[in-house]
Short mmCIF file of N, CA, C and O in Angstrom, two decimals:
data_model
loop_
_atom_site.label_atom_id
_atom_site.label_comp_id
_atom_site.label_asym_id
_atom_site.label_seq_id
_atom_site.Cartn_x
_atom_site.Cartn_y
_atom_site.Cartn_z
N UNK U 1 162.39 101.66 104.97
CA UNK U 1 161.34 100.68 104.86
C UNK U 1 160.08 101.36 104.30
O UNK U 1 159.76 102.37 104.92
N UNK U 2 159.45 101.09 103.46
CA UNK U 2 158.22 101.31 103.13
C UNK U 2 157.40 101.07 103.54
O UNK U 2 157.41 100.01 104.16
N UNK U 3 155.84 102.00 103.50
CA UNK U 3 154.58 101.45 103.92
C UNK U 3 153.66 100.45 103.93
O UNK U 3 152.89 100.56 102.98
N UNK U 4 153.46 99.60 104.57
CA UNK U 4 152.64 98.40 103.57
C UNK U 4 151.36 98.62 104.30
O UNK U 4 151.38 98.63 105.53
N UNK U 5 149.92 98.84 103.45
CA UNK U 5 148.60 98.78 104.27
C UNK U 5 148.10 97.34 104.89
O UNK U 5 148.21 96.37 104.14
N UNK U 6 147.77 97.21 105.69
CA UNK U 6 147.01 95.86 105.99
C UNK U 6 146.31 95.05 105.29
O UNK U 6 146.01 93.89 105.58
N UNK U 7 145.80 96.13 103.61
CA UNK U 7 144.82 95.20 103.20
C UNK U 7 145.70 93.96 102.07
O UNK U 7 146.55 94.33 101.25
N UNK U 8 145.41 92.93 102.19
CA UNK U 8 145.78 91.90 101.27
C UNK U 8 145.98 90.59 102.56
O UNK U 8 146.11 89.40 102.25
N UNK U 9 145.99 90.90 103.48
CA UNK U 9 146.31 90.10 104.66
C UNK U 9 144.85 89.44 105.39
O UNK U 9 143.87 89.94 105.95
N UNK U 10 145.15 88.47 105.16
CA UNK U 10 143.74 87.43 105.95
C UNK U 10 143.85 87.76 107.43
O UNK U 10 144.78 88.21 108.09
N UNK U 11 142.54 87.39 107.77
CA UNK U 11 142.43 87.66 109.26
C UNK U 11 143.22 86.93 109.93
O UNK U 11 143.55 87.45 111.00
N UNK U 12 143.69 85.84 109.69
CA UNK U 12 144.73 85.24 110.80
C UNK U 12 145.96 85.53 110.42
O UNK U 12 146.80 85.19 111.25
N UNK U 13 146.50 86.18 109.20
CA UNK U 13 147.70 87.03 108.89
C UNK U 13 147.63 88.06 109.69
O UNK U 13 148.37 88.08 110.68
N UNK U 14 146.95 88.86 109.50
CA UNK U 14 147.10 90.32 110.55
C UNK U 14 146.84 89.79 111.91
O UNK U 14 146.91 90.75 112.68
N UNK U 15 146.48 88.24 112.80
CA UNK U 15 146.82 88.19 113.96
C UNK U 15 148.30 88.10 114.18
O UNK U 15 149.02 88.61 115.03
N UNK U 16 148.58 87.25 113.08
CA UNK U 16 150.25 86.88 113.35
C UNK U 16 151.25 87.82 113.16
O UNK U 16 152.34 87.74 113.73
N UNK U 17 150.86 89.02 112.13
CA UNK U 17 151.63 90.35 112.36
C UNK U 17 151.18 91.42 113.16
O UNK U 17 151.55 92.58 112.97
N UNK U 18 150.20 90.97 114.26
CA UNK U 18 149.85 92.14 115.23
C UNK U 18 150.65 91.34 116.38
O UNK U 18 151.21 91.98 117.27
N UNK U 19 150.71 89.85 116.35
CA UNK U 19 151.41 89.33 117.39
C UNK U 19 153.11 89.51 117.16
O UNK U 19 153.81 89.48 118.17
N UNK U 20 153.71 89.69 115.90
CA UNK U 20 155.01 90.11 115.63
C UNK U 20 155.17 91.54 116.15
O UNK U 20 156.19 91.91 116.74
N UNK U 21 154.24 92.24 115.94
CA UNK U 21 154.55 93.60 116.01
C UNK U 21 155.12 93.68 117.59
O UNK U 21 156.19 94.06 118.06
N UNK U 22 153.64 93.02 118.28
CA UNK U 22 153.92 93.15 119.61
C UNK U 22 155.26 92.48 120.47
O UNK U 22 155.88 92.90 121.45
N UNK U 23 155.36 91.53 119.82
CA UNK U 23 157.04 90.67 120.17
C UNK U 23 158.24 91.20 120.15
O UNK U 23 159.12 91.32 121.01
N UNK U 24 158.10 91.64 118.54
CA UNK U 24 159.05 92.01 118.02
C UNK U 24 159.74 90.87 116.91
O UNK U 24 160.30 91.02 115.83
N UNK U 25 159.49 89.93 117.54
CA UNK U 25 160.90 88.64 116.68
C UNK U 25 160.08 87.42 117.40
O UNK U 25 159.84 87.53 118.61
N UNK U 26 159.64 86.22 116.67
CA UNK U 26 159.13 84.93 117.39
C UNK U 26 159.23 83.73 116.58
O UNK U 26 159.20 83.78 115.35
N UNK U 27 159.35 82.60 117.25
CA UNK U 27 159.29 81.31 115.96
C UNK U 27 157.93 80.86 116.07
O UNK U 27 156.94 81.24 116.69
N UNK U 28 158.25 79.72 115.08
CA UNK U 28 156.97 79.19 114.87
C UNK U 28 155.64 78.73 116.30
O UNK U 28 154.44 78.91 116.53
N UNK U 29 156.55 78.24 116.80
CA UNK U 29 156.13 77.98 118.13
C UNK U 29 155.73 79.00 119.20
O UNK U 29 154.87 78.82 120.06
N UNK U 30 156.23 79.77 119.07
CA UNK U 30 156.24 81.28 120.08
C UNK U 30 154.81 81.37 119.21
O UNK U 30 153.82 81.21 119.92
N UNK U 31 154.57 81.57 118.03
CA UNK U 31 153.49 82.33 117.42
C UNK U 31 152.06 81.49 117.90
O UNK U 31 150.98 81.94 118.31
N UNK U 32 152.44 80.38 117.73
CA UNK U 32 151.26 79.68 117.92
C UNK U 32 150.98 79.04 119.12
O UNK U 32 150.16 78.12 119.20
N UNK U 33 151.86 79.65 120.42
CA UNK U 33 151.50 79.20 121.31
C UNK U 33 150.92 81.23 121.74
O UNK U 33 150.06 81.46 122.59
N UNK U 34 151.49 82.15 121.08
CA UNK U 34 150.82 83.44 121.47
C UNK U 34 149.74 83.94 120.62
O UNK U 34 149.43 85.12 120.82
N UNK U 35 149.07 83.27 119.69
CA UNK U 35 147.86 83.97 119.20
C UNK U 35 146.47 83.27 119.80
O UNK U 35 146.71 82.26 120.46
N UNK U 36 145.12 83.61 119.70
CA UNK U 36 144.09 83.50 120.18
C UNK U 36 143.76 82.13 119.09
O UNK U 36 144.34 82.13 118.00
N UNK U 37 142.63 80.77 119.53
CA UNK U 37 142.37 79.88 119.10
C UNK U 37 143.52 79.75 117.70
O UNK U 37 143.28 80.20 116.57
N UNK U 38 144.49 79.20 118.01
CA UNK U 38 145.59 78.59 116.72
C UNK U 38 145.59 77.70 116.03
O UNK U 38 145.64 76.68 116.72
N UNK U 39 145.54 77.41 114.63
CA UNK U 39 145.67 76.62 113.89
C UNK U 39 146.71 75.69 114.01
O UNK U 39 147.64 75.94 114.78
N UNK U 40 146.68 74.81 113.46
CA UNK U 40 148.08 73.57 113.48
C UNK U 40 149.33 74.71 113.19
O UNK U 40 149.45 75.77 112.57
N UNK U 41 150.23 73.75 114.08
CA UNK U 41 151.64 74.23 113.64
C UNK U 41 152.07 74.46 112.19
O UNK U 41 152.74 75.43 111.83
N UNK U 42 151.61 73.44 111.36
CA UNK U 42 151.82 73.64 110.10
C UNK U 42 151.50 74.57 109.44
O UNK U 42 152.28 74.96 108.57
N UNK U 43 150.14 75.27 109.67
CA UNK U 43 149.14 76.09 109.21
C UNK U 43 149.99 77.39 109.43
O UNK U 43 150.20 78.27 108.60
N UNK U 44 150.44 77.33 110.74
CA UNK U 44 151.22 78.42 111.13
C UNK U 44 152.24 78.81 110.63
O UNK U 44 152.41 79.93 110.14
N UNK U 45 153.24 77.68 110.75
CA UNK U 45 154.96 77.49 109.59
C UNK U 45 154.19 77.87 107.87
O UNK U 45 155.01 78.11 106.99
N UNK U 46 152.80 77.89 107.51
CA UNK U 46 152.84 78.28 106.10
C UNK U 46 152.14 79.49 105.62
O UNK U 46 152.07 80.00 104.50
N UNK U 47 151.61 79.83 106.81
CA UNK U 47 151.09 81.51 106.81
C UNK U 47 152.33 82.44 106.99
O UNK U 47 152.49 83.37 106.21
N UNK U 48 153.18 82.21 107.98
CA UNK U 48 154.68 82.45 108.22
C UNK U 48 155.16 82.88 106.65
O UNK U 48 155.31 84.01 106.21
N UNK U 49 155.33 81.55 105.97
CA UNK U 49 156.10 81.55 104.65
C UNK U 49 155.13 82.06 103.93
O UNK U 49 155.70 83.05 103.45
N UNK U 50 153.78 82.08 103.41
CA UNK U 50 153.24 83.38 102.67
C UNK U 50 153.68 85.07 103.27
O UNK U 50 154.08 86.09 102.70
N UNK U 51 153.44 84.81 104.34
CA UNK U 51 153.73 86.52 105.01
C UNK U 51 155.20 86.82 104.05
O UNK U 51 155.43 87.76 103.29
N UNK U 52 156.16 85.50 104.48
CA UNK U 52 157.50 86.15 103.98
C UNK U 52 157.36 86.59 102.69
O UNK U 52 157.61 87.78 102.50
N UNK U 53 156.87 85.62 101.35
CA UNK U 53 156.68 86.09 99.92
C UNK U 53 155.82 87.06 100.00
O UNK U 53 156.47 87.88 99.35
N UNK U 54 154.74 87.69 100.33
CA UNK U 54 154.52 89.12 100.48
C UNK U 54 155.19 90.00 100.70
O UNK U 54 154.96 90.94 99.94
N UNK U 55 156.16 90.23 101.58
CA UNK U 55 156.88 90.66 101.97
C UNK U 55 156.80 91.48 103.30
O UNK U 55 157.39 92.53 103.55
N UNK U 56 156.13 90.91 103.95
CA UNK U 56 155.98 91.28 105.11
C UNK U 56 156.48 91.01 106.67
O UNK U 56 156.10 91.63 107.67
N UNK U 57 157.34 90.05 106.63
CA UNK U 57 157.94 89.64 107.02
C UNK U 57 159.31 88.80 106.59
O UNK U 57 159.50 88.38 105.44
N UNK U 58 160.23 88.62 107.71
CA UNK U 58 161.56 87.98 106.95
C UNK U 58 161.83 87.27 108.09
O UNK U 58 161.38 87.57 109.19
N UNK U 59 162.86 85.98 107.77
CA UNK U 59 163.34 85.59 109.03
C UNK U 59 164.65 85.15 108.80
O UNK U 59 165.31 85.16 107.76
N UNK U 60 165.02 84.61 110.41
CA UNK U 60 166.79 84.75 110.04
C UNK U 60 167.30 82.75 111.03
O UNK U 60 166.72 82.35 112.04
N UNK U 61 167.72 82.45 110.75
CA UNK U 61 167.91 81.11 111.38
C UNK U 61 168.61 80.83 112.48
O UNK U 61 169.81 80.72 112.21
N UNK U 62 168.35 80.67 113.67
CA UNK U 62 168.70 80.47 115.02
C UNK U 62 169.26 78.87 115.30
O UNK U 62 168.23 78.26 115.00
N UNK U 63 169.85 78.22 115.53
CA UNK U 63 169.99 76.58 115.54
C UNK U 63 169.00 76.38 114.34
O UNK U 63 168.82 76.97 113.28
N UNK U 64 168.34 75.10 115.08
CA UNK U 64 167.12 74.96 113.74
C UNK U 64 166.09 75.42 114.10
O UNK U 64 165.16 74.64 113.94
N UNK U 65 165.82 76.40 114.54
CA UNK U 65 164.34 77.14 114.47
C UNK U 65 164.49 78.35 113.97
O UNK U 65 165.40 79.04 114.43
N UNK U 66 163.53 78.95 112.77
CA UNK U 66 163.52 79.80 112.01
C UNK U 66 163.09 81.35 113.23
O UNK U 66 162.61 81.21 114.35
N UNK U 67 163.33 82.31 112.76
CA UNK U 67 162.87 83.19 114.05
C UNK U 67 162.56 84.64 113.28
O UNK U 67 163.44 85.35 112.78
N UNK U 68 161.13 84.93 113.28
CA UNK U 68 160.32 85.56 111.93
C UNK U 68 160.23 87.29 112.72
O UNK U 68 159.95 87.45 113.91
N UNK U 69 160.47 88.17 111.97
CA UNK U 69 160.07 89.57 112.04
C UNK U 69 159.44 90.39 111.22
O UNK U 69 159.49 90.00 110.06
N UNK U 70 158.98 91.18 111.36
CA UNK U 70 158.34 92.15 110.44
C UNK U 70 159.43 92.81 109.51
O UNK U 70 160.55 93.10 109.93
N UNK U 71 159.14 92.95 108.62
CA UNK U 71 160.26 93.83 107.31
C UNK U 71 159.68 95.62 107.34
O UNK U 71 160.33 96.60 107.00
N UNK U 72 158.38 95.59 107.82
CA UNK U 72 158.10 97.35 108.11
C UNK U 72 158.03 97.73 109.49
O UNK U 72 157.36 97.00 110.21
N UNK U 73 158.81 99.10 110.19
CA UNK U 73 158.92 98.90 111.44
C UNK U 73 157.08 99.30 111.86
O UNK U 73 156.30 99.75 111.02
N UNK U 74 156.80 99.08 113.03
CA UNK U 74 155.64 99.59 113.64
C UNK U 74 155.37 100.40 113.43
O UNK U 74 154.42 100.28 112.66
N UNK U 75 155.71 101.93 113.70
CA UNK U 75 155.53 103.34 113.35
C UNK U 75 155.16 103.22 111.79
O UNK U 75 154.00 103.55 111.58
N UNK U 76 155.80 102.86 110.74
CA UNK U 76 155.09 102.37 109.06
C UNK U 76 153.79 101.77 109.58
O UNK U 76 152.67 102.24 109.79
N UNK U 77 154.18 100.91 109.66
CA UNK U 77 152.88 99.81 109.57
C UNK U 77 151.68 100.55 110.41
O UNK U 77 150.52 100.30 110.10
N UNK U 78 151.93 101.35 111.34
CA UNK U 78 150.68 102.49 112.03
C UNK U 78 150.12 103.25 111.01
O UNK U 78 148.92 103.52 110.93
N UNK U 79 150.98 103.60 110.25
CA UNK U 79 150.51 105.01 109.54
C UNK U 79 149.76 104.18 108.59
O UNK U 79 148.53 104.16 108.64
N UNK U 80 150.46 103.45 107.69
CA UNK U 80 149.45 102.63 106.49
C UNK U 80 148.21 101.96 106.67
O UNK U 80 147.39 101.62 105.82
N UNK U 81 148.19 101.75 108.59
CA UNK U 81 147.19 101.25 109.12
C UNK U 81 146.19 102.15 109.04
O UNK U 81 145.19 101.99 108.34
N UNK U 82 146.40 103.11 109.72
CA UNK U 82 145.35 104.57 109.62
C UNK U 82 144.98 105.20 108.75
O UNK U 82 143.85 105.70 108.76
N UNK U 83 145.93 105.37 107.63
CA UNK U 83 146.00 105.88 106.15
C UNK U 83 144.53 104.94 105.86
O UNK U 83 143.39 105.40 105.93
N UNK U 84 144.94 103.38 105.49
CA UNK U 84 143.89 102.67 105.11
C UNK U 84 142.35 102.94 105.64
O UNK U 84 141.36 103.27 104.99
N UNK U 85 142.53 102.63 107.25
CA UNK U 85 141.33 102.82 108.31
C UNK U 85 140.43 104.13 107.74
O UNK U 85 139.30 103.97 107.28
N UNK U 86 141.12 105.56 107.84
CA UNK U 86 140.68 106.83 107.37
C UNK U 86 140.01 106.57 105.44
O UNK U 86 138.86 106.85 105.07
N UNK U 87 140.78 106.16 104.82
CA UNK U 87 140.18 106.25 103.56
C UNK U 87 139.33 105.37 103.75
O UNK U 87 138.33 106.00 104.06
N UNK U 88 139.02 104.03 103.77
CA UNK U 88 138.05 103.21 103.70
C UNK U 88 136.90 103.43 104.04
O UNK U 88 135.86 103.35 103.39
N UNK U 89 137.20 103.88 105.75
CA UNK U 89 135.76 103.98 106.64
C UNK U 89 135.45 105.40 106.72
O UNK U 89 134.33 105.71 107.15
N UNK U 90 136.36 106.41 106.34
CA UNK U 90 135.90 107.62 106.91
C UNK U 90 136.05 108.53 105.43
O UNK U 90 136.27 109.74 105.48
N UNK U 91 135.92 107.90 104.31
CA UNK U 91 135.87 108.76 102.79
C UNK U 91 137.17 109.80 102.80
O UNK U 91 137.18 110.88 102.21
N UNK U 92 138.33 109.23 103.66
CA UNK U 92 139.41 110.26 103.33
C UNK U 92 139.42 111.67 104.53
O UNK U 92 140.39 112.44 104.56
N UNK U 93 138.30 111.82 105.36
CA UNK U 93 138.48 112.52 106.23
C UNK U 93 138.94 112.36 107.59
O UNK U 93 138.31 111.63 108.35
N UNK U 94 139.89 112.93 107.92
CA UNK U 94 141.11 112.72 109.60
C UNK U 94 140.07 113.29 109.97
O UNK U 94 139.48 112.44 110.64
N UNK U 95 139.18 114.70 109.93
CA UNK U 95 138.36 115.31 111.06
C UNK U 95 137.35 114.25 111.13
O UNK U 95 136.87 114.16 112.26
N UNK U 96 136.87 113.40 110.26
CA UNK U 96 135.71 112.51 110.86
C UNK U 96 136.35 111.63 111.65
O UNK U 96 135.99 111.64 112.83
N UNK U 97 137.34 110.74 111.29
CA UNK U 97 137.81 109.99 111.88
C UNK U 97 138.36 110.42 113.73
O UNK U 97 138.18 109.87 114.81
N UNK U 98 139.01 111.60 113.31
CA UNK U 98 139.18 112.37 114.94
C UNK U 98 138.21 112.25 115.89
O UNK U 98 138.34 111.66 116.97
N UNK U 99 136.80 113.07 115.33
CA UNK U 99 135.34 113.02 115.80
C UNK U 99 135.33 111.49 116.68
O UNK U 99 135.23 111.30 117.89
N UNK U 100 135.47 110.48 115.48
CA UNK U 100 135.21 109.00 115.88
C UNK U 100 135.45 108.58 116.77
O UNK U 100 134.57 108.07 117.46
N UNK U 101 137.02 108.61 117.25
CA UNK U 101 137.86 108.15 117.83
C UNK U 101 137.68 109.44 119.60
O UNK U 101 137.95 109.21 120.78
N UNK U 102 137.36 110.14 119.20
CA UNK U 102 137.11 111.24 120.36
C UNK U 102 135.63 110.84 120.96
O UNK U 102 135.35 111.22 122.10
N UNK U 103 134.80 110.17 120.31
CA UNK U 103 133.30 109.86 120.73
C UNK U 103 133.53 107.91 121.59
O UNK U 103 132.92 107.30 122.47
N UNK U 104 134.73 107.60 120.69
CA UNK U 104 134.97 106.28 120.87
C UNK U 104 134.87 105.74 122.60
O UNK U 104 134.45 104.69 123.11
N UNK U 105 135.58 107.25 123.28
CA UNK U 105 136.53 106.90 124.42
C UNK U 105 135.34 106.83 125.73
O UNK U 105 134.40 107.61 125.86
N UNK U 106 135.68 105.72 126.59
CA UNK U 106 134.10 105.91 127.44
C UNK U 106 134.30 106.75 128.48
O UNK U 106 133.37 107.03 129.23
N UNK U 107 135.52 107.22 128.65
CA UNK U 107 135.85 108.08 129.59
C UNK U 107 136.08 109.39 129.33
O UNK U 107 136.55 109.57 128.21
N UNK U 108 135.89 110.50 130.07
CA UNK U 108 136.64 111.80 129.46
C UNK U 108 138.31 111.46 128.97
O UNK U 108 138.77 110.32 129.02
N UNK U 109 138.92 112.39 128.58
CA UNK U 109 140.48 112.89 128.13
C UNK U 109 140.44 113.70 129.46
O UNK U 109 139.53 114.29 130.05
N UNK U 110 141.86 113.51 129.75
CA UNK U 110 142.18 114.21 131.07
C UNK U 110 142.48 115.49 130.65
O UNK U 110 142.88 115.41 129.49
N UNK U 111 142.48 116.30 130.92
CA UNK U 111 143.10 117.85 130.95
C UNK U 111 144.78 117.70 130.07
O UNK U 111 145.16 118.45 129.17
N UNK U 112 145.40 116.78 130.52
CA UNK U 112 146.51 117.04 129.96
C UNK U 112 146.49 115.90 128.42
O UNK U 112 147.43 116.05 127.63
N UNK U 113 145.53 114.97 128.15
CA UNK U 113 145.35 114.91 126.97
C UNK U 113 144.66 115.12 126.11
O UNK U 113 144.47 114.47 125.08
N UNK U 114 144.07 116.41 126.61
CA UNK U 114 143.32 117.41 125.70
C UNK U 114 144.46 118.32 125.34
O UNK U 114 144.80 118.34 124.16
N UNK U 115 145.06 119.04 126.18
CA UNK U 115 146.34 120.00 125.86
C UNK U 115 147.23 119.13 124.83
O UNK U 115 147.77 119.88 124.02
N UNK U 116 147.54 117.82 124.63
CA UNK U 116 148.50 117.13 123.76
C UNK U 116 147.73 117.25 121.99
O UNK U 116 148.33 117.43 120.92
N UNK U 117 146.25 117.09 122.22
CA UNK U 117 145.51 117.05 121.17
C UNK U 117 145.71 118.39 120.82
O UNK U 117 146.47 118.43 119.86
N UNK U 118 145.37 119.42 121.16
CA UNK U 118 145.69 120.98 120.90
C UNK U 118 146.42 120.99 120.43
O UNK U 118 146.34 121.30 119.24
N UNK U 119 147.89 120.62 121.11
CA UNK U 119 149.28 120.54 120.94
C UNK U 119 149.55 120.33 119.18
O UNK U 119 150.12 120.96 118.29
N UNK U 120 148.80 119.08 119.32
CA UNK U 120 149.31 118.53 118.21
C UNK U 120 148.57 119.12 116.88
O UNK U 120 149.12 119.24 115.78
N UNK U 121 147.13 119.49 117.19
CA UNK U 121 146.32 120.14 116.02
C UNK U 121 146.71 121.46 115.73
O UNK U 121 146.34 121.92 114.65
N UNK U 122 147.65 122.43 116.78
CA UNK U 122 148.17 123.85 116.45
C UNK U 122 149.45 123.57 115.52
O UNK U 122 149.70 124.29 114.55
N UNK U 123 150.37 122.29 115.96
CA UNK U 123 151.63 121.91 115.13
C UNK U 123 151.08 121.58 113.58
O UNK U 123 151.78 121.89 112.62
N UNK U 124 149.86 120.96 113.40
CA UNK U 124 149.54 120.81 112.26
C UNK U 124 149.34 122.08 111.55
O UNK U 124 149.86 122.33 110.47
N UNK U 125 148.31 123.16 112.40
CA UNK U 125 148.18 124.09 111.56
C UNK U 125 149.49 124.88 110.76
O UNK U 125 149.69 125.20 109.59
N UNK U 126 150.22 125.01 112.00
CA UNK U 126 151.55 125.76 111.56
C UNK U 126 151.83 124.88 110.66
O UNK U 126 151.76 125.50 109.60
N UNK U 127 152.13 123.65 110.40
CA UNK U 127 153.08 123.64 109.49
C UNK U 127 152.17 122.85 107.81
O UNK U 127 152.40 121.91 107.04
N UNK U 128 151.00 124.05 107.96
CA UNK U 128 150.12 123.89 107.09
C UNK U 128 149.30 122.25 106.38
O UNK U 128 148.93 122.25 105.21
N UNK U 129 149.12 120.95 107.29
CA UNK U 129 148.58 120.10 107.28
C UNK U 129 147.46 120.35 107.46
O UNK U 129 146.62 119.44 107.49
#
């Protein structure tokens, strides 16, 4: 599966593929009874069918209700998310963005997810990232 970034997706597109993501698999009805203030059913059944011609979704037919999934798994769709997030807002830099996201938190990092951050910034060094 390939990467797809978020950008080209209207704000109530990226609710309905943050609400797929989180599902996994939903119909028309599932969607629009699980997203925040919803548009008509219709509105919904045709954001659905743009998502699909993008290609961002696909669906497969259950009796007669259509039943819609994402075509990039989560883990893709994270990275292209962040990829995007980092170039846009942070000019291409992970250490600003790190900074960000480390200033973000209102709480300390516990001891053992400071050691995971280490963890993970020594694995980068080694393997020259």
């Amino acid at each position: 599966m390939s990467e797809i970034e978020p950008a080209g997706l209207s704000r109530r597109e990226r609710q309905i593929m943050d609400f797929l993501y989180e599902r996994g698999r939903a119909s028309v009805g599932e969607v629009l009874e699980g997203i925040s203030d919803p548009p008509s059913y219709s509105a919904v059944r045709a954001m659905l069918r743009t998502l699909e011609q993008k290609g961002r979704v696909t669906h497969v037919e259950e009796g007669r209700a259509y039943i819609y999934q994402p075509t990039v798994k989560k883990d893709s769709a994270r990275r292209g998310a962040l990829s995007h997030l980092v170039k846009t807002f942070f000019d291409g830099s992970t250490e600003s963005a790190v900074a960000a996201l480390l200033d973000l938190r209102k709480d300390r990092l516990t001891s053992a997810e400071l050691d995971r951050v280490a963890s993970l910034v020594e694995q980068a060094r080694q393997e020259g990232r």
